[in-house]
Amino acid sequence: AQRVTQPEKLLSVFKGAPVELKCNYSYSGSPELFWYVQYSRQRLQLLLRHISRESIKGFTADLNKGETSFHLKKPFAQEEDSAMYYCVLRGTGFQKLVFGTGTRLLVSP
Amino acid sequence: DAGVTQSPTHLIKTRGQQVTLRCSPKSGHDTVSWYQQALGQGPQFIFQYYEEEERQRGNFPDRFSGHQFPNYSSELNVNALLLGDSALYLCASSVTSSEETQYFGPGTRLLVL
């Protein structure tokens, strides 16, 4: 079965603090992992994908197959990072996306 | 390119009625997927259309059906609406032959009374 778990519904931090949004997955094969973000009044959009291994808006995420995790990190949070973040899995050979329940990040001044 | 577009933006129906939601994919995309997002939940995969056929289906009853047209646009139909069908319905488009992931539309919010 394919499953994505995001244990935190809400994460509240102050501007400049480090951020880590947790994501664990369950999949028997080699999945593709993504982070999607939804800013207020905007549509869901791709933030980053594990195969790119790039930093977007200061965020990074490393796929840890041993721990089946794909945590999203940023060293210094900004107020504009406040949004809903979804960890997403795509299994091999399928285009179906499996979403976690999402974590709302609130960055206060 | 306006990206993925969906209509209508909002819809109110009563139990037992039928509803049709529409989606136009991003230019150059040939695959359309539909998701249901209940309040406080992540999107759940309903089904995916490619070459005018349903290619993959999630765990949704037969009351949920769809169609893809030759221009790649798509419709989602829900029959015999239940209160539990109230949700945001998202359409996403992609290119089957590409490793690129899916682009989402703004969604249609359906309220069933």
mmCIF file with all atom_site columns, C-alpha atoms in Angstrom:
data_model
loop_
_atom_site.group_PDB
_atom_site.id
_atom_site.type_symbol
_atom_site.label_atom_id
_atom_site.label_alt_id
_atom_site.label_comp_id
_atom_site.label_asym_id
_atom_site.label_entity_id
_atom_site.label_seq_id
_atom_site.pdbx_PDB_ins_code
_atom_site.Cartn_x
_atom_site.Cartn_y
_atom_site.Cartn_z
_atom_site.occupancy
_atom_site.B_iso_or_equiv
_atom_site.pdbx_formal_charge
_atom_site.auth_seq_id
_atom_site.auth_comp_id
_atom_site.auth_asym_id
_atom_site.auth_atom_id
_atom_site.pdbx_PDB_model_num
ATOM 1   C CA . ALA A 1 1   ? 0.000   0.000  0.000   1.00 0.00 ? 1   ALA A CA 1
ATOM 2   C CA . GLN A 1 2   ? 1.096   3.548  -0.678  1.00 0.00 ? 2   GLN A CA 1
ATOM 3   C CA . ARG A 1 3   ? 0.818   5.913  2.249   1.00 0.00 ? 3   ARG A CA 1
ATOM 4   C CA . VAL A 1 4   ? 2.238   9.280  3.260   1.00 0.00 ? 4   VAL A CA 1
ATOM 5   C CA . THR A 1 5   ? 2.232   10.459 6.867   1.00 0.00 ? 5   THR A CA 1
ATOM 6   C CA . GLN A 1 6   ? 2.690   14.043 7.990   1.00 0.00 ? 6   GLN A CA 1
ATOM 7   C CA . PRO A 1 7   ? 2.459   13.950 11.779  1.00 0.00 ? 7   PRO A CA 1
ATOM 8   C CA . GLU A 1 8   ? 2.106   17.692 12.354  1.00 0.00 ? 8   GLU A CA 1
ATOM 9   C CA . LYS A 1 9   ? -1.077  19.510 11.342  1.00 0.00 ? 9   LYS A CA 1
ATOM 10  C CA . LEU A 1 10  ? 0.368   22.858 12.384  1.00 0.00 ? 10  LEU A CA 1
ATOM 11  C CA . LEU A 1 11  ? 3.901   24.117 12.823  1.00 0.00 ? 11  LEU A CA 1
ATOM 12  C CA . SER A 1 12  ? 4.347   27.606 14.214  1.00 0.00 ? 12  SER A CA 1
ATOM 13  C CA . VAL A 1 13  ? 7.773   29.291 14.260  1.00 0.00 ? 13  VAL A CA 1
ATOM 14  C CA . PHE A 1 14  ? 9.249   32.765 14.451  1.00 0.00 ? 14  PHE A CA 1
ATOM 15  C CA . LYS A 1 15  ? 10.917  34.469 11.519  1.00 0.00 ? 15  LYS A CA 1
ATOM 16  C CA . GLY A 1 16  ? 14.554  33.439 11.262  1.00 0.00 ? 16  GLY A CA 1
ATOM 17  C CA . ALA A 1 17  ? 14.063  30.142 13.084  1.00 0.00 ? 17  ALA A CA 1
ATOM 18  C CA . PRO A 1 18  ? 14.865  26.800 11.434  1.00 0.00 ? 18  PRO A CA 1
ATOM 19  C CA . VAL A 1 19  ? 12.009  24.777 10.054  1.00 0.00 ? 19  VAL A CA 1
ATOM 20  C CA . GLU A 1 20  ? 11.577  21.037 9.578   1.00 0.00 ? 20  GLU A CA 1
ATOM 21  C CA . LEU A 1 21  ? 8.347   19.592 8.235   1.00 0.00 ? 21  LEU A CA 1
ATOM 22  C CA . LYS A 1 22  ? 8.262   15.853 8.737   1.00 0.00 ? 22  LYS A CA 1
ATOM 23  C CA . CYS A 1 23  ? 7.157   13.289 6.176   1.00 0.00 ? 23  CYS A CA 1
ATOM 24  C CA . ASN A 1 24  ? 7.265   9.509  6.286   1.00 0.00 ? 24  ASN A CA 1
ATOM 25  C CA . TYR A 1 25  ? 6.083   7.203  3.542   1.00 0.00 ? 25  TYR A CA 1
ATOM 26  C CA . SER A 1 26  ? 5.152   3.608  2.977   1.00 0.00 ? 26  SER A CA 1
ATOM 27  C CA . TYR A 1 27  ? 5.849   2.021  -0.403  1.00 0.00 ? 27  TYR A CA 1
ATOM 28  C CA . SER A 1 28  ? 7.387   -1.298 -1.331  1.00 0.00 ? 28  SER A CA 1
ATOM 29  C CA . GLY A 1 29  ? 9.234   -0.100 -4.420  1.00 0.00 ? 29  GLY A CA 1
ATOM 30  C CA . SER A 1 30  ? 11.259  2.989  -5.308  1.00 0.00 ? 30  SER A CA 1
ATOM 31  C CA . PRO A 1 31  ? 8.946   5.978  -5.106  1.00 0.00 ? 31  PRO A CA 1
ATOM 32  C CA . GLU A 1 32  ? 9.280   9.496  -6.286  1.00 0.00 ? 32  GLU A CA 1
ATOM 33  C CA . LEU A 1 33  ? 8.754   12.032 -3.526  1.00 0.00 ? 33  LEU A CA 1
ATOM 34  C CA . PHE A 1 34  ? 7.620   15.612 -3.875  1.00 0.00 ? 34  PHE A CA 1
ATOM 35  C CA . TRP A 1 35  ? 6.694   18.556 -1.724  1.00 0.00 ? 35  TRP A CA 1
ATOM 36  C CA . TYR A 1 36  ? 3.743   20.612 -2.947  1.00 0.00 ? 36  TYR A CA 1
ATOM 37  C CA . VAL A 1 37  ? 2.832   23.972 -1.411  1.00 0.00 ? 37  VAL A CA 1
ATOM 38  C CA . GLN A 1 38  ? -0.370  25.983 -1.343  1.00 0.00 ? 38  GLN A CA 1
ATOM 39  C CA . TYR A 1 39  ? -0.112  29.663 -0.444  1.00 0.00 ? 39  TYR A CA 1
ATOM 40  C CA . SER A 1 40  ? -3.207  31.555 0.650   1.00 0.00 ? 40  SER A CA 1
ATOM 41  C CA . ARG A 1 41  ? -5.716  31.932 -2.189  1.00 0.00 ? 41  ARG A CA 1
ATOM 42  C CA . GLN A 1 42  ? -3.417  30.164 -4.654  1.00 0.00 ? 42  GLN A CA 1
ATOM 43  C CA . ARG A 1 43  ? -3.480  26.752 -6.270  1.00 0.00 ? 43  ARG A CA 1
ATOM 44  C CA . LEU A 1 44  ? -1.349  23.778 -5.331  1.00 0.00 ? 44  LEU A CA 1
ATOM 45  C CA . GLN A 1 45  ? 2.092   24.048 -6.845  1.00 0.00 ? 45  GLN A CA 1
ATOM 46  C CA . LEU A 1 46  ? 5.201   21.930 -6.900  1.00 0.00 ? 46  LEU A CA 1
ATOM 47  C CA . LEU A 1 47  ? 7.907   23.103 -4.488  1.00 0.00 ? 47  LEU A CA 1
ATOM 48  C CA . LEU A 1 48  ? 10.548  20.462 -5.076  1.00 0.00 ? 48  LEU A CA 1
ATOM 49  C CA . ARG A 1 49  ? 11.124  16.826 -6.025  1.00 0.00 ? 49  ARG A CA 1
ATOM 50  C CA . HIS A 1 50  ? 13.713  14.460 -4.642  1.00 0.00 ? 50  HIS A CA 1
ATOM 51  C CA . ILE A 1 51  ? 15.251  13.514 -7.974  1.00 0.00 ? 51  ILE A CA 1
ATOM 52  C CA . SER A 1 52  ? 16.167  17.152 -8.669  1.00 0.00 ? 52  SER A CA 1
ATOM 53  C CA . ARG A 1 53  ? 18.161  17.445 -5.450  1.00 0.00 ? 53  ARG A CA 1
ATOM 54  C CA . GLU A 1 54  ? 17.872  21.223 -5.667  1.00 0.00 ? 54  GLU A CA 1
ATOM 55  C CA . SER A 1 55  ? 17.035  23.972 -3.213  1.00 0.00 ? 55  SER A CA 1
ATOM 56  C CA . ILE A 1 56  ? 13.901  25.971 -3.933  1.00 0.00 ? 56  ILE A CA 1
ATOM 57  C CA . LYS A 1 57  ? 13.206  29.170 -1.968  1.00 0.00 ? 57  LYS A CA 1
ATOM 58  C CA . GLY A 1 58  ? 15.817  27.976 0.529   1.00 0.00 ? 58  GLY A CA 1
ATOM 59  C CA . PHE A 1 59  ? 14.023  24.662 1.155   1.00 0.00 ? 59  PHE A CA 1
ATOM 60  C CA . THR A 1 60  ? 15.728  21.301 0.805   1.00 0.00 ? 60  THR A CA 1
ATOM 61  C CA . ALA A 1 61  ? 14.561  17.729 1.284   1.00 0.00 ? 61  ALA A CA 1
ATOM 62  C CA . ASP A 1 62  ? 16.572  14.533 1.318   1.00 0.00 ? 62  ASP A CA 1
ATOM 63  C CA . LEU A 1 63  ? 15.071  11.138 0.624   1.00 0.00 ? 63  LEU A CA 1
ATOM 64  C CA . ASN A 1 64  ? 16.133  8.690  3.343   1.00 0.00 ? 64  ASN A CA 1
ATOM 65  C CA . LYS A 1 65  ? 15.160  5.230  2.110   1.00 0.00 ? 65  LYS A CA 1
ATOM 66  C CA . GLY A 1 66  ? 16.326  3.546  5.308   1.00 0.00 ? 66  GLY A CA 1
ATOM 67  C CA . GLU A 1 67  ? 14.003  5.630  7.440   1.00 0.00 ? 67  GLU A CA 1
ATOM 68  C CA . THR A 1 68  ? 11.429  6.051  4.614   1.00 0.00 ? 68  THR A CA 1
ATOM 69  C CA . SER A 1 69  ? 11.418  9.769  5.248   1.00 0.00 ? 69  SER A CA 1
ATOM 70  C CA . PHE A 1 70  ? 11.468  12.918 3.148   1.00 0.00 ? 70  PHE A CA 1
ATOM 71  C CA . HIS A 1 71  ? 11.573  15.793 5.609   1.00 0.00 ? 71  HIS A CA 1
ATOM 72  C CA . LEU A 1 72  ? 11.470  19.381 4.332   1.00 0.00 ? 72  LEU A CA 1
ATOM 73  C CA . LYS A 1 73  ? 13.956  21.789 5.865   1.00 0.00 ? 73  LYS A CA 1
ATOM 74  C CA . LYS A 1 74  ? 14.828  25.457 5.776   1.00 0.00 ? 74  LYS A CA 1
ATOM 75  C CA . PRO A 1 75  ? 17.496  27.029 7.983   1.00 0.00 ? 75  PRO A CA 1
ATOM 76  C CA . PHE A 1 76  ? 15.854  30.455 8.361   1.00 0.00 ? 76  PHE A CA 1
ATOM 77  C CA . ALA A 1 77  ? 12.080  30.759 7.963   1.00 0.00 ? 77  ALA A CA 1
ATOM 78  C CA . GLN A 1 78  ? 10.534  33.826 6.346   1.00 0.00 ? 78  GLN A CA 1
ATOM 79  C CA . GLU A 1 79  ? 7.004   35.186 6.813   1.00 0.00 ? 79  GLU A CA 1
ATOM 80  C CA . GLU A 1 80  ? 6.249   34.489 3.142   1.00 0.00 ? 80  GLU A CA 1
ATOM 81  C CA . ASP A 1 81  ? 6.862   30.781 3.802   1.00 0.00 ? 81  ASP A CA 1
ATOM 82  C CA . SER A 1 82  ? 3.540   30.614 5.649   1.00 0.00 ? 82  SER A CA 1
ATOM 83  C CA . ALA A 1 83  ? 1.462   28.124 3.680   1.00 0.00 ? 83  ALA A CA 1
ATOM 84  C CA . MET A 1 84  ? 0.088   24.591 3.580   1.00 0.00 ? 84  MET A CA 1
ATOM 85  C CA . TYR A 1 85  ? 2.707   21.993 2.692   1.00 0.00 ? 85  TYR A CA 1
ATOM 86  C CA . TYR A 1 86  ? 1.911   18.532 1.338   1.00 0.00 ? 86  TYR A CA 1
ATOM 87  C CA . CYS A 1 87  ? 4.304   15.630 1.072   1.00 0.00 ? 87  CYS A CA 1
ATOM 88  C CA . VAL A 1 88  ? 3.443   13.595 -2.020  1.00 0.00 ? 88  VAL A CA 1
ATOM 89  C CA . LEU A 1 89  ? 4.456   10.165 -3.307  1.00 0.00 ? 89  LEU A CA 1
ATOM 90  C CA . ARG A 1 90  ? 4.336   8.777  -6.819  1.00 0.00 ? 90  ARG A CA 1
ATOM 91  C CA . GLY A 1 91  ? 4.944   5.090  -7.286  1.00 0.00 ? 91  GLY A CA 1
ATOM 92  C CA . THR A 1 92  ? 7.010   3.564  -10.066 1.00 0.00 ? 92  THR A CA 1
ATOM 93  C CA . GLY A 1 93  ? 5.170   3.389  -13.364 1.00 0.00 ? 93  GLY A CA 1
ATOM 94  C CA . PHE A 1 94  ? 2.122   5.258  -12.076 1.00 0.00 ? 94  PHE A CA 1
ATOM 95  C CA . GLN A 1 95  ? 1.254   8.894  -12.400 1.00 0.00 ? 95  GLN A CA 1
ATOM 96  C CA . LYS A 1 96  ? -1.205  8.809  -9.521  1.00 0.00 ? 96  LYS A CA 1
ATOM 97  C CA . LEU A 1 97  ? -0.106  11.080 -6.673  1.00 0.00 ? 97  LEU A CA 1
ATOM 98  C CA . VAL A 1 98  ? -0.615  10.064 -3.046  1.00 0.00 ? 98  VAL A CA 1
ATOM 99  C CA . PHE A 1 99  ? -0.852  13.013 -0.660  1.00 0.00 ? 99  PHE A CA 1
ATOM 100 C CA . GLY A 1 100 ? -0.241  13.339 3.026   1.00 0.00 ? 100 GLY A CA 1
ATOM 101 C CA . THR A 1 101 ? -2.746  15.269 5.133   1.00 0.00 ? 101 THR A CA 1
ATOM 102 C CA . GLY A 1 102 ? -0.601  18.384 5.018   1.00 0.00 ? 102 GLY A CA 1
ATOM 103 C CA . THR A 1 103 ? 1.169   20.611 7.528   1.00 0.00 ? 103 THR A CA 1
ATOM 104 C CA . ARG A 1 104 ? 0.263   24.251 7.918   1.00 0.00 ? 104 ARG A CA 1
ATOM 105 C CA . LEU A 1 105 ? 3.378   26.359 8.508   1.00 0.00 ? 105 LEU A CA 1
ATOM 106 C CA . LEU A 1 106 ? 2.876   29.692 10.267  1.00 0.00 ? 106 LEU A CA 1
ATOM 107 C CA . VAL A 1 107 ? 5.858   32.023 10.422  1.00 0.00 ? 107 VAL A CA 1
ATOM 108 C CA . SER A 1 108 ? 5.374   34.913 12.830  1.00 0.00 ? 108 SER A CA 1
ATOM 109 C CA . PRO A 1 109 ? 7.345   38.186 12.778  1.00 0.00 ? 109 PRO A CA 1
ATOM 110 C CA . ASP B 2 1   ? -1.058  29.995 -21.066 1.00 0.00 ? 1   ASP B CA 1
ATOM 111 C CA . ALA B 2 2   ? -3.600  30.189 -18.258 1.00 0.00 ? 2   ALA B CA 1
ATOM 112 C CA . GLY B 2 3   ? -2.490  26.817 -16.990 1.00 0.00 ? 3   GLY B CA 1
ATOM 113 C CA . VAL B 2 4   ? -5.099  24.340 -15.830 1.00 0.00 ? 4   VAL B CA 1
ATOM 114 C CA . THR B 2 5   ? -8.571  25.854 -15.673 1.00 0.00 ? 5   THR B CA 1
ATOM 115 C CA . GLN B 2 6   ? -11.686 24.501 -13.996 1.00 0.00 ? 6   GLN B CA 1
ATOM 116 C CA . SER B 2 7   ? -15.347 25.446 -14.034 1.00 0.00 ? 7   SER B CA 1
ATOM 117 C CA . PRO B 2 8   ? -17.420 26.304 -12.200 1.00 0.00 ? 8   PRO B CA 1
ATOM 118 C CA . THR B 2 9   ? -15.552 27.704 -9.191  1.00 0.00 ? 9   THR B CA 1
ATOM 119 C CA . HIS B 2 10  ? -18.383 26.972 -6.775  1.00 0.00 ? 10  HIS B CA 1
ATOM 120 C CA . LEU B 2 11  ? -21.474 24.811 -6.918  1.00 0.00 ? 11  LEU B CA 1
ATOM 121 C CA . ILE B 2 12  ? -24.357 24.023 -4.578  1.00 0.00 ? 12  ILE B CA 1
ATOM 122 C CA . LYS B 2 13  ? -26.463 20.906 -5.109  1.00 0.00 ? 13  LYS B CA 1
ATOM 123 C CA . THR B 2 14  ? -28.927 18.869 -3.087  1.00 0.00 ? 14  THR B CA 1
ATOM 124 C CA . ARG B 2 15  ? -28.734 15.203 -2.191  1.00 0.00 ? 15  ARG B CA 1
ATOM 125 C CA . GLY B 2 16  ? -29.625 12.869 -5.040  1.00 0.00 ? 16  GLY B CA 1
ATOM 126 C CA . GLN B 2 17  ? -28.786 15.344 -7.775  1.00 0.00 ? 17  GLN B CA 1
ATOM 127 C CA . GLN B 2 18  ? -26.112 14.924 -10.397 1.00 0.00 ? 18  GLN B CA 1
ATOM 128 C CA . VAL B 2 19  ? -23.197 17.275 -11.094 1.00 0.00 ? 19  VAL B CA 1
ATOM 129 C CA . THR B 2 20  ? -20.672 17.806 -13.896 1.00 0.00 ? 20  THR B CA 1
ATOM 130 C CA . LEU B 2 21  ? -17.359 19.536 -13.356 1.00 0.00 ? 21  LEU B CA 1
ATOM 131 C CA . ARG B 2 22  ? -15.070 20.632 -16.165 1.00 0.00 ? 22  ARG B CA 1
ATOM 132 C CA . CYS B 2 23  ? -11.330 20.900 -16.640 1.00 0.00 ? 23  CYS B CA 1
ATOM 133 C CA . SER B 2 24  ? -9.063  22.231 -19.385 1.00 0.00 ? 24  SER B CA 1
ATOM 134 C CA . PRO B 2 25  ? -5.463  21.041 -19.142 1.00 0.00 ? 25  PRO B CA 1
ATOM 135 C CA . LYS B 2 26  ? -2.340  23.116 -19.471 1.00 0.00 ? 26  LYS B CA 1
ATOM 136 C CA . SER B 2 27  ? -1.294  23.642 -23.079 1.00 0.00 ? 27  SER B CA 1
ATOM 137 C CA . GLY B 2 28  ? 0.652   20.642 -24.383 1.00 0.00 ? 28  GLY B CA 1
ATOM 138 C CA . HIS B 2 29  ? -0.599  18.265 -21.685 1.00 0.00 ? 29  HIS B CA 1
ATOM 139 C CA . ASP B 2 30  ? -2.436  15.079 -22.675 1.00 0.00 ? 30  ASP B CA 1
ATOM 140 C CA . THR B 2 31  ? -3.332  13.505 -19.323 1.00 0.00 ? 31  THR B CA 1
ATOM 141 C CA . VAL B 2 32  ? -5.911  14.659 -16.797 1.00 0.00 ? 32  VAL B CA 1
ATOM 142 C CA . SER B 2 33  ? -6.266  13.436 -13.225 1.00 0.00 ? 33  SER B CA 1
ATOM 143 C CA . TRP B 2 34  ? -9.053  14.242 -10.787 1.00 0.00 ? 34  TRP B CA 1
ATOM 144 C CA . TYR B 2 35  ? -8.724  14.508 -7.008  1.00 0.00 ? 35  TYR B CA 1
ATOM 145 C CA . GLN B 2 36  ? -11.188 15.049 -4.176  1.00 0.00 ? 36  GLN B CA 1
ATOM 146 C CA . GLN B 2 37  ? -10.062 17.136 -1.222  1.00 0.00 ? 37  GLN B CA 1
ATOM 147 C CA . ALA B 2 38  ? -12.297 16.974 1.818   1.00 0.00 ? 38  ALA B CA 1
ATOM 148 C CA . LEU B 2 39  ? -11.939 19.624 4.498   1.00 0.00 ? 39  LEU B CA 1
ATOM 149 C CA . GLY B 2 40  ? -8.742  19.161 6.483   1.00 0.00 ? 40  GLY B CA 1
ATOM 150 C CA . GLN B 2 41  ? -7.492  16.336 4.299   1.00 0.00 ? 41  GLN B CA 1
ATOM 151 C CA . GLY B 2 42  ? -5.003  15.971 1.493   1.00 0.00 ? 42  GLY B CA 1
ATOM 152 C CA . PRO B 2 43  ? -6.280  15.413 -2.036  1.00 0.00 ? 43  PRO B CA 1
ATOM 153 C CA . GLN B 2 44  ? -7.444  11.850 -2.799  1.00 0.00 ? 44  GLN B CA 1
ATOM 154 C CA . PHE B 2 45  ? -7.011  10.406 -6.295  1.00 0.00 ? 45  PHE B CA 1
ATOM 155 C CA . ILE B 2 46  ? -10.285 9.692  -8.101  1.00 0.00 ? 46  ILE B CA 1
ATOM 156 C CA . PHE B 2 47  ? -9.150  8.682  -11.612 1.00 0.00 ? 47  PHE B CA 1
ATOM 157 C CA . GLN B 2 48  ? -6.933  9.572  -14.521 1.00 0.00 ? 48  GLN B CA 1
ATOM 158 C CA . TYR B 2 49  ? -7.740  9.944  -18.220 1.00 0.00 ? 49  TYR B CA 1
ATOM 159 C CA . TYR B 2 50  ? -5.398  9.503  -21.154 1.00 0.00 ? 50  TYR B CA 1
ATOM 160 C CA . GLU B 2 51  ? -6.294  9.083  -24.844 1.00 0.00 ? 51  GLU B CA 1
ATOM 161 C CA . GLU B 2 52  ? -9.957  9.502  -23.915 1.00 0.00 ? 52  GLU B CA 1
ATOM 162 C CA . GLU B 2 53  ? -9.932  6.453  -21.655 1.00 0.00 ? 53  GLU B CA 1
ATOM 163 C CA . GLU B 2 54  ? -9.846  5.944  -17.910 1.00 0.00 ? 54  GLU B CA 1
ATOM 164 C CA . ARG B 2 55  ? -6.367  4.619  -17.241 1.00 0.00 ? 55  ARG B CA 1
ATOM 165 C CA . GLN B 2 56  ? -6.280  4.381  -13.484 1.00 0.00 ? 56  GLN B CA 1
ATOM 166 C CA . ARG B 2 57  ? -8.879  4.651  -10.748 1.00 0.00 ? 57  ARG B CA 1
ATOM 167 C CA . GLY B 2 58  ? -8.758  5.272  -7.036  1.00 0.00 ? 58  GLY B CA 1
ATOM 168 C CA . ASN B 2 59  ? -11.077 3.947  -4.375  1.00 0.00 ? 59  ASN B CA 1
ATOM 169 C CA . PHE B 2 60  ? -14.233 5.763  -5.422  1.00 0.00 ? 60  PHE B CA 1
ATOM 170 C CA . PRO B 2 61  ? -17.662 4.277  -6.226  1.00 0.00 ? 61  PRO B CA 1
ATOM 171 C CA . ASP B 2 62  ? -19.126 4.021  -9.701  1.00 0.00 ? 62  ASP B CA 1
ATOM 172 C CA . ARG B 2 63  ? -21.202 7.131  -8.999  1.00 0.00 ? 63  ARG B CA 1
ATOM 173 C CA . PHE B 2 64  ? -18.031 8.960  -9.975  1.00 0.00 ? 64  PHE B CA 1
ATOM 174 C CA . SER B 2 65  ? -17.400 8.845  -13.709 1.00 0.00 ? 65  SER B CA 1
ATOM 175 C CA . GLY B 2 66  ? -15.498 10.887 -16.204 1.00 0.00 ? 66  GLY B CA 1
ATOM 176 C CA . HIS B 2 67  ? -14.761 11.649 -19.761 1.00 0.00 ? 67  HIS B CA 1
ATOM 177 C CA . GLN B 2 68  ? -11.907 13.037 -21.788 1.00 0.00 ? 68  GLN B CA 1
ATOM 178 C CA . PHE B 2 69  ? -12.462 14.796 -25.087 1.00 0.00 ? 69  PHE B CA 1
ATOM 179 C CA . PRO B 2 70  ? -10.226 14.824 -28.198 1.00 0.00 ? 70  PRO B CA 1
ATOM 180 C CA . ASN B 2 71  ? -8.895  18.253 -27.175 1.00 0.00 ? 71  ASN B CA 1
ATOM 181 C CA . TYR B 2 72  ? -7.739  16.650 -23.866 1.00 0.00 ? 72  TYR B CA 1
ATOM 182 C CA . SER B 2 73  ? -10.253 18.533 -21.733 1.00 0.00 ? 73  SER B CA 1
ATOM 183 C CA . SER B 2 74  ? -12.144 16.452 -19.214 1.00 0.00 ? 74  SER B CA 1
ATOM 184 C CA . GLU B 2 75  ? -15.346 16.207 -17.214 1.00 0.00 ? 75  GLU B CA 1
ATOM 185 C CA . LEU B 2 76  ? -16.039 14.660 -13.846 1.00 0.00 ? 76  LEU B CA 1
ATOM 186 C CA . ASN B 2 77  ? -19.594 13.481 -13.235 1.00 0.00 ? 77  ASN B CA 1
ATOM 187 C CA . VAL B 2 78  ? -21.019 12.522 -9.882  1.00 0.00 ? 78  VAL B CA 1
ATOM 188 C CA . ASN B 2 79  ? -24.465 10.905 -9.689  1.00 0.00 ? 79  ASN B CA 1
ATOM 189 C CA . ALA B 2 80  ? -26.803 10.500 -6.727  1.00 0.00 ? 80  ALA B CA 1
ATOM 190 C CA . LEU B 2 81  ? -24.951 13.076 -4.672  1.00 0.00 ? 81  LEU B CA 1
ATOM 191 C CA . LEU B 2 82  ? -24.415 12.438 -0.975  1.00 0.00 ? 82  LEU B CA 1
ATOM 192 C CA . LEU B 2 83  ? -23.670 14.953 1.756   1.00 0.00 ? 83  LEU B CA 1
ATOM 193 C CA . GLY B 2 84  ? -20.206 13.384 1.997   1.00 0.00 ? 84  GLY B CA 1
ATOM 194 C CA . ASP B 2 85  ? -19.423 14.379 -1.578  1.00 0.00 ? 85  ASP B CA 1
ATOM 195 C CA . SER B 2 86  ? -19.037 17.972 -0.406  1.00 0.00 ? 86  SER B CA 1
ATOM 196 C CA . ALA B 2 87  ? -15.401 18.787 -1.113  1.00 0.00 ? 87  ALA B CA 1
ATOM 197 C CA . LEU B 2 88  ? -12.965 20.657 -3.291  1.00 0.00 ? 88  LEU B CA 1
ATOM 198 C CA . TYR B 2 89  ? -12.477 18.839 -6.589  1.00 0.00 ? 89  TYR B CA 1
ATOM 199 C CA . LEU B 2 90  ? -9.093  19.345 -8.169  1.00 0.00 ? 90  LEU B CA 1
ATOM 200 C CA . CYS B 2 91  ? -8.034  18.671 -11.710 1.00 0.00 ? 91  CYS B CA 1
ATOM 201 C CA . ALA B 2 92  ? -4.381  18.129 -12.579 1.00 0.00 ? 92  ALA B CA 1
ATOM 202 C CA . SER B 2 93  ? -2.760  17.799 -15.973 1.00 0.00 ? 93  SER B CA 1
ATOM 203 C CA . SER B 2 94  ? 0.496   16.267 -17.114 1.00 0.00 ? 94  SER B CA 1
ATOM 204 C CA . VAL B 2 95  ? 2.305   14.786 -20.083 1.00 0.00 ? 95  VAL B CA 1
ATOM 205 C CA . THR B 2 96  ? 2.323   10.998 -20.040 1.00 0.00 ? 96  THR B CA 1
ATOM 206 C CA . SER B 2 97  ? 5.632   10.662 -21.842 1.00 0.00 ? 97  SER B CA 1
ATOM 207 C CA . SER B 2 98  ? 7.365   13.069 -19.482 1.00 0.00 ? 98  SER B CA 1
ATOM 208 C CA . GLU B 2 99  ? 8.890   12.665 -16.038 1.00 0.00 ? 99  GLU B CA 1
ATOM 209 C CA . GLU B 2 100 ? 7.382   16.037 -15.161 1.00 0.00 ? 100 GLU B CA 1
ATOM 210 C CA . THR B 2 101 ? 4.816   15.959 -12.413 1.00 0.00 ? 101 THR B CA 1
ATOM 211 C CA . GLN B 2 102 ? 1.257   17.268 -12.399 1.00 0.00 ? 102 GLN B CA 1
ATOM 212 C CA . TYR B 2 103 ? 0.021   20.836 -12.575 1.00 0.00 ? 103 TYR B CA 1
ATOM 213 C CA . PHE B 2 104 ? -3.116  21.619 -10.597 1.00 0.00 ? 104 PHE B CA 1
ATOM 214 C CA . GLY B 2 105 ? -6.112  23.784 -11.326 1.00 0.00 ? 105 GLY B CA 1
ATOM 215 C CA . PRO B 2 106 ? -7.757  26.066 -8.768  1.00 0.00 ? 106 PRO B CA 1
ATOM 216 C CA . GLY B 2 107 ? -10.494 23.549 -8.009  1.00 0.00 ? 107 GLY B CA 1
ATOM 217 C CA . THR B 2 108 ? -14.287 23.482 -7.899  1.00 0.00 ? 108 THR B CA 1
ATOM 218 C CA . ARG B 2 109 ? -15.853 23.683 -4.470  1.00 0.00 ? 109 ARG B CA 1
ATOM 219 C CA . LEU B 2 110 ? -18.974 21.518 -4.295  1.00 0.00 ? 110 LEU B CA 1
ATOM 220 C CA . LEU B 2 111 ? -21.453 21.804 -1.455  1.00 0.00 ? 111 LEU B CA 1
ATOM 221 C CA . VAL B 2 112 ? -24.180 19.173 -1.174  1.00 0.00 ? 112 VAL B CA 1
ATOM 222 C CA . LEU B 2 113 ? -27.152 20.107 1.018   1.00 0.00 ? 113 LEU B CA 1
#
